[in-house]
C-alpha atoms as one frame of an Amber mdcrd trajectory, in Angstrom:
protein
   0.000   0.000   0.000   1.164   3.533  -0.613   0.612   6.751   1.169   1.918
  10.258   1.127   1.017  13.902   1.621   0.834  14.678  -2.083  -1.333  11.792
  -3.218  -3.338  12.108  -6.426  -6.256  10.178  -4.932  -7.261   6.857  -3.441
  -7.327   3.707  -5.550  -7.946  -0.009  -5.383  -5.965  -2.383  -7.608  -7.398
  -5.656  -8.893  -5.225  -8.160 -10.757  -7.360 -10.694 -12.645  -5.790 -14.158
 -12.804  -7.017 -15.222 -16.231  -7.114 -18.838 -17.464  -4.192 -18.230 -19.867
  -2.107 -16.817 -16.995  -2.206 -19.982 -14.892   0.805 -21.529 -16.654   2.850
 -18.312 -16.657   6.176 -18.307 -14.861   5.320 -15.026 -13.218   3.234 -15.301
 -10.072  -0.035 -13.361  -9.707   1.329 -11.792  -6.527   4.353 -10.417  -8.407
   2.071  -8.985 -11.094  -0.112  -7.394  -8.413   2.947  -5.845  -6.717   4.000
  -4.365 -10.045   0.533  -2.903 -10.636   0.634  -1.323  -7.170   4.040   0.107
  -8.071   2.602   1.586 -11.256  -0.170   3.222  -9.247   2.393   4.613  -6.806
   4.303   6.085  -9.774   1.491   8.624 -10.202   1.106   9.174  -6.460  -2.067
   7.143  -5.987  -2.766   5.947  -2.455  -3.601   2.248  -2.909  -6.106   1.388
  -0.176  -6.795  -2.191  -1.323  -4.991  -4.591  -3.670  -6.046  -8.134  -4.500
  -5.764 -10.945  -7.026  -9.082 -12.291  -8.339  -9.273 -15.602 -10.175 -11.340
 -15.578 -13.351 -12.509 -19.075 -14.290 -14.163 -17.867 -17.479 -13.924 -14.410
 -19.006 -17.305 -12.710 -19.115 -17.570 -10.443 -22.192 -19.688  -7.857 -20.419
 -17.693  -7.418 -17.182 -14.590  -9.680 -17.428 -15.303 -10.967 -13.886 -18.129
 -13.244 -12.867 -21.143 -11.830 -11.041 -19.868 -12.900  -7.611 -16.462 -11.255
  -8.084 -18.095  -8.075  -9.384 -20.235  -7.915  -6.238 -17.273  -8.649  -3.935
 -15.161  -5.897  -5.493 -18.188  -3.598  -5.412 -18.391  -4.155  -1.645 -14.733
  -3.134  -1.302 -15.435   0.003  -3.355 -18.399   0.849  -1.109 -16.301   0.379
   2.015 -13.098   2.120   0.934 -14.711   4.805  -1.277 -11.733   5.098  -3.665
 -11.504   7.664  -6.446 -10.358   5.051  -8.912 -10.452   1.308  -9.553  -7.531
  -0.127 -11.527  -7.997  -3.457 -13.297  -4.560  -4.820 -14.161  -5.313  -6.133
 -17.642  -6.696  -4.836 -20.932 -10.411  -4.135 -20.686 -12.733  -3.789 -23.642
 -14.696  -0.506 -23.788 -17.892  -2.373 -22.885 -16.278  -4.057 -19.864 -14.890
  -0.759 -18.640 -18.250   0.994 -18.989 -20.198  -1.805 -17.281 -17.775  -2.022
 -14.349 -18.028   1.736 -13.845 -21.799   1.425 -13.721 -21.727  -1.521 -11.302
 -19.144  -0.029  -8.950 -20.065   3.675  -9.319 -16.396   4.632  -9.609 -14.038
   5.529 -12.421 -12.331   2.403 -13.828  -9.112   2.283 -15.844  -7.222  -0.728
 -17.171  -3.487  -1.443 -17.377  -3.093   0.437 -20.649  -4.836   3.508 -19.265
  -2.644   3.430 -16.143   0.597   3.215 -18.127  -0.603   6.039 -20.385  -1.241
   8.211 -17.319   2.329   7.583 -16.143   3.796   8.257 -19.568   1.769  11.463
 -19.876   3.136  12.729 -16.573   6.753  11.722 -17.241   7.209  12.985 -20.818
   9.366  16.095 -20.875  10.741  16.460 -24.395   8.615  17.404 -27.405   9.186
  13.960 -28.886   8.067  12.222 -25.726   4.956  14.381 -25.497   4.082  13.700
 -29.142   4.449   9.968 -28.602   2.300  10.050 -25.481  -0.379  12.074 -27.285
  -0.377   9.608 -30.169  -0.706   6.620 -27.846  -3.444   8.397 -25.869  -5.461
   9.137 -28.995  -5.101   5.600 -30.332  -6.360   4.301 -26.993  -9.118   6.903
 -26.748 -10.366   6.033 -30.230 -11.002   2.466 -29.118 -12.971   3.753 -26.103
 -15.650   5.397 -28.255 -18.637   3.149 -27.628 -22.223   3.584 -28.729 -23.666
   3.984 -25.274 -23.430   7.583 -24.143 -26.181  10.183 -24.588 -23.845  12.718
 -26.208 -23.182  10.244 -29.029 -26.683  10.602 -30.498 -27.092  11.637 -34.130
 -26.642  15.344 -34.765 -28.819  17.367 -37.138 -26.969  18.213 -40.323 -27.509
  19.613 -43.776 -28.792  23.083 -44.710 -32.129  24.895 -44.605 -34.938  24.328
 -42.141 -35.134  20.562 -42.263 -31.568  19.379 -42.755 -30.317  15.914 -43.425
 -29.722  13.160 -40.903 -26.217  14.446 -40.228 -23.595  12.226 -38.615 -23.520
  10.627 -35.227 -21.456  12.388 -32.574 -19.403   9.203 -32.254 -18.480   9.478
 -35.940 -17.601  13.155 -35.524 -15.435  12.363 -32.496 -13.719   9.539 -34.339
 -13.059  11.753 -37.361 -11.575  14.497 -35.169  -9.358  11.969 -33.411  -8.233
  10.531 -36.766  -7.310  14.017 -37.987  -5.256  14.673 -34.840  -3.542  11.290
 -35.178  -2.542  12.163 -38.760  -1.097  15.506 -37.607   0.814  13.859 -34.749
   2.270  11.234 -37.061   3.494  13.986 -39.385   5.094  15.815 -36.449   6.736
  12.585 -35.268   8.046  11.937 -38.761   9.818  15.310 -38.580  11.327  14.245
 -35.255  12.480  10.953 -36.813  14.108  12.801 -39.712  15.934  15.083 -37.296
  17.045  12.055 -35.268  18.270  10.347 -38.434  20.329  13.439 -39.329  21.877
  13.461 -35.865  22.592   9.750 -36.138  24.226  10.266 -39.527  26.427  12.996
 -38.063  27.514  10.654 -35.258  28.296   7.870 -37.717  30.542  10.190 -39.683
  32.544  11.094 -36.562  32.094   8.154 -35.761  31.342   7.378 -32.116  30.016
   3.938 -31.191  26.643   3.777 -29.414  26.283   1.902 -26.130  22.570   1.499
 -25.292  21.350   0.697 -21.785  18.113  -1.304 -21.852  16.239  -3.182 -19.179
  13.074  -3.621 -17.204  11.792  -0.465 -15.571  13.460   0.256 -12.221  16.405
  -2.063 -12.982  18.852   0.769 -12.277  19.688   1.938 -15.815  19.690   5.622
 -14.891  21.922   5.021 -11.866  24.381   3.136 -14.070  24.140   5.875 -16.707
  24.982   8.519 -14.089  27.995   6.549 -12.875  29.383   5.903 -16.353  28.636
   9.354 -17.751  29.056  11.315 -14.513  25.624  12.731 -15.232  22.607  13.661
 -13.139  19.688  11.835 -14.746  16.685  11.527 -12.397  16.951   8.430 -10.202
  14.049   7.263  -8.041  12.914   3.928  -6.664   9.834   4.134  -8.858   8.564
   2.494 -12.032   9.130   4.712 -15.080  10.987   7.362 -13.062  12.476   8.525
 -16.372  10.672   8.310 -19.681  12.487  10.417 -22.251  15.729   8.881 -23.539
  18.977  10.547 -22.538  22.085  10.478 -24.732  25.541  11.797 -23.937  28.832
  11.778 -25.766  31.096  10.679 -22.931  34.521   9.322 -22.161  33.774   6.177
 -20.212  35.416   6.028 -16.813  38.698   4.122 -17.053  38.613   0.395 -16.442
  41.377  -1.790 -14.993  43.356  -1.655 -18.237  43.625   2.102 -18.078  42.012
   2.815 -21.430  39.098   5.047 -22.183  36.936   5.578 -25.203  34.510   8.225
 -26.344  31.073   6.748 -26.949  27.461   7.800 -27.218  25.797   6.430 -24.086
  22.023   6.049 -24.373  19.653   5.560 -21.424  16.325   4.326 -22.827  12.822
   4.064 -21.378  12.349   1.023 -19.168  10.390  -1.967 -20.450   7.523  -3.640
 -18.650   5.456  -6.793 -19.011   2.306  -6.713 -21.145   3.275  -3.382 -22.690
   0.355  -2.545 -25.002   1.148  -3.006 -28.693   0.283   0.538 -29.717   2.550
   1.875 -26.953   5.458  -0.084 -28.401   4.584   1.340 -31.820   4.298   4.903
 -30.503   7.661   4.729 -28.745   9.463   3.000 -31.571  11.196   6.259 -32.533
  12.530   6.619 -28.990  13.954   3.110 -29.165  15.509   3.488 -32.619  18.858
   4.141 -30.938  18.768   0.561 -29.654  18.338  -0.723 -33.214  21.487   1.149
 -34.268  23.556   0.414 -31.156  27.036  -1.087 -31.369  26.667  -2.659 -27.922
  23.567  -3.269 -25.806  23.946  -3.444 -22.040  20.939  -5.335 -20.696  20.613
  -4.078 -17.125  18.834  -6.476 -14.760  17.787  -6.008 -11.144  19.369  -9.239
  -9.953  17.921  -8.720  -6.458  14.348  -8.870  -7.753  12.571 -12.211  -7.161
  11.196 -12.103 -10.738  14.495 -11.124 -12.384  14.445 -14.034 -14.860  10.879
 -13.277 -15.943  11.716  -9.577 -16.342  14.712 -10.531 -18.476  12.494 -12.655
 -20.723  10.116  -9.689 -21.183  12.985  -7.397 -22.217  14.397  -9.915 -24.700
  10.926 -10.452 -26.146  10.399  -6.703 -26.697  13.872  -6.351 -28.245  12.959
  -9.137 -30.631   9.633  -7.450 -31.460  11.479  -4.215 -32.185  13.640  -6.019
 -34.699  16.984  -5.677 -32.905  19.563  -7.472 -35.035  20.915 -10.702 -33.611
  24.468  -9.628 -34.410  24.417  -6.697 -31.957  26.513  -7.786 -28.953  24.546
  -7.928 -25.693  26.239  -7.698 -22.311  24.142  -8.687 -19.297  24.618  -6.370
 -16.333  23.396  -7.984 -13.115  22.789  -4.802 -11.164  21.991  -4.246  -7.459
  24.331  -7.050  -6.342  24.713  -5.021  -3.127  21.062  -5.752  -2.273  21.386
  -9.543  -2.063  22.747 -11.468   0.907  26.504 -12.269   0.893  26.072 -15.980
   0.187  23.783 -15.357  -2.803  26.064 -12.581  -4.049  29.050 -14.951  -4.017
  27.100 -17.548  -6.014  25.924 -14.943  -8.529  29.470 -13.621  -9.046  30.688
 -17.186  -9.610  27.979 -17.719 -12.260  28.795 -14.406 -13.923  32.515 -15.195
 -13.986  31.845 -18.167 -16.269  30.792 -15.812 -19.087  32.591 -12.823 -20.577
  29.245 -11.163 -21.257  27.711 -11.317 -17.773  28.829  -8.860 -15.089  27.570
  -8.620 -11.508  27.711  -4.967 -10.474  26.316  -2.330  -8.176  25.710   0.918
 -10.034  25.147   2.539  -6.635  28.459   1.564  -4.981  30.604   0.987  -8.083
  31.253  -2.715  -7.444  32.147  -4.580 -10.634  32.073  -1.491 -12.879  35.741
  -1.675 -13.974  35.496  -5.220 -15.441  32.257  -4.212 -17.189  33.970  -1.250
 -18.843  36.861  -3.467 -19.898  34.428  -5.805 -21.615  32.619  -2.935 -23.369
  35.985  -1.685 -24.638  36.895  -5.172 -25.846  33.649  -5.519 -27.787  33.954
  -2.038 -29.289  37.553  -2.742 -30.198  36.677  -5.804 -32.242  39.434  -6.780
 -34.689  39.235  -5.228 -38.146  40.114  -6.753 -41.463  40.988  -5.083 -44.756
  38.860  -5.962 -47.769  38.204  -4.698 -51.264  34.663  -4.350 -52.629  33.282
  -3.285 -55.991  30.137  -1.156 -55.711  28.228  -0.501 -58.975  27.670   3.155
 -59.866  23.907   2.671 -59.526  24.270   1.419 -55.941  24.760   4.781 -54.272
  23.096   3.693 -51.046  25.677   1.007 -50.223  28.552   3.320 -51.147  27.112
   6.044 -48.894  26.740   3.518 -46.065  30.441   2.644 -46.241  31.391   6.304
 -46.023  28.951   6.933 -43.163  30.564   4.054 -41.261  33.987   5.636 -41.663
  35.555   2.399 -42.969  36.720   3.615 -46.418  40.516   3.580 -46.826  40.780
   4.149 -50.570  38.368   4.528 -53.487  38.893   4.476 -57.229  36.415   4.707
 -60.103  36.563   1.922 -62.672  34.496   1.067 -65.731  31.972  -1.043 -63.812
  31.791   0.827 -60.495  33.654   2.106 -57.456  36.461  -0.126 -56.214  36.685
   0.576 -52.498  39.285  -0.587 -49.987  37.680  -0.867 -46.543  38.922  -1.504
 -43.031  35.975  -2.931 -41.100  34.817  -5.298 -38.383  33.104  -8.609 -39.114
  29.816  -7.107 -37.940  30.119  -4.175 -40.353  30.967  -6.568 -43.165  27.919
  -8.705 -42.414  25.712  -5.611 -42.346  27.070  -4.426 -45.700  26.463  -7.806
 -47.304  22.901  -7.736 -45.964  22.062  -4.308 -47.429
């Protein structure tokens, strides 16, 4: 339960245990705890939280009649301002539950949207939140409210049948969605220009990804000596942060200038249209030279959280050839015996590092490994690029791998000095 002087209201949280969830590795209690954490992220005072088993999904209310009455009794007793149902509700289910409980009801998607709307600071973040909000709102237009009756239209005294208010609302939303997508496309073009400028320098990109609250921002601050917001709260930071930094020296004494990217945290059951809306934010991950997958190794559901992150990375289309280093963060939060066992497991792999971003434990070996991966051996090759294939030639120059170039009868003969990964990417263009 949460409390505080500056609460945004009182809420109850209900996590439905659906039939398809019974075989899930994640426990209902862990899912409920996460939902309570999401509510706390927007300063809601959670006065009751419970898991409710659903034997068979009821199309009209999701829950069976008995469960609806039981939760209604809790609402009557606690008098919350809001009831949060930790799953995706259909518009009809949401409307019917509001009528039965006489309280505002939001589902998991609506809750995450509220958090995103409060956290977005940059113009890009706000545009993405607005787009996701409108896409969600469009699906909530149901033919049940009095203001959605047909409006009088046409000209003269009689007028035609006009259009329903629901159709007018939907059309207005569609027009705003089109405008937002155009604005976001401008943002993407600007981001692409910035990315092109970095590639010409070029600085490698190290992207920090992970489940929300895994400690990415704390690690970012330590590596970049920055001051990104850090709170023990889900989605404490939403907008991505990028810095050109000299990584703190590792044990081998070297340092390297890189672009360090701290991305928005992932979460289980992230709604599809939210992933789509924030795709532009996560484009830096797609172009990263190294991905550091930050895990809260002290969390009891760390393995399940890791699976969620890897699943979302796969959905985003992250190339399999991008090196991934697992960072087992918050090692300082586990008991000494467990910490020793975790360090022993990590030591068996070059790409797993047990660290504490808070205290600095294990950071030097992690930086050494990042430097090793970024300093992958290069080989010299010669390629012939036809004159008509300007895109591939431009890619080579953007990557900064061109050593020599001569024009011949059948194309550009280019001597390149590249890594195996760059070669594979070129061959796949």
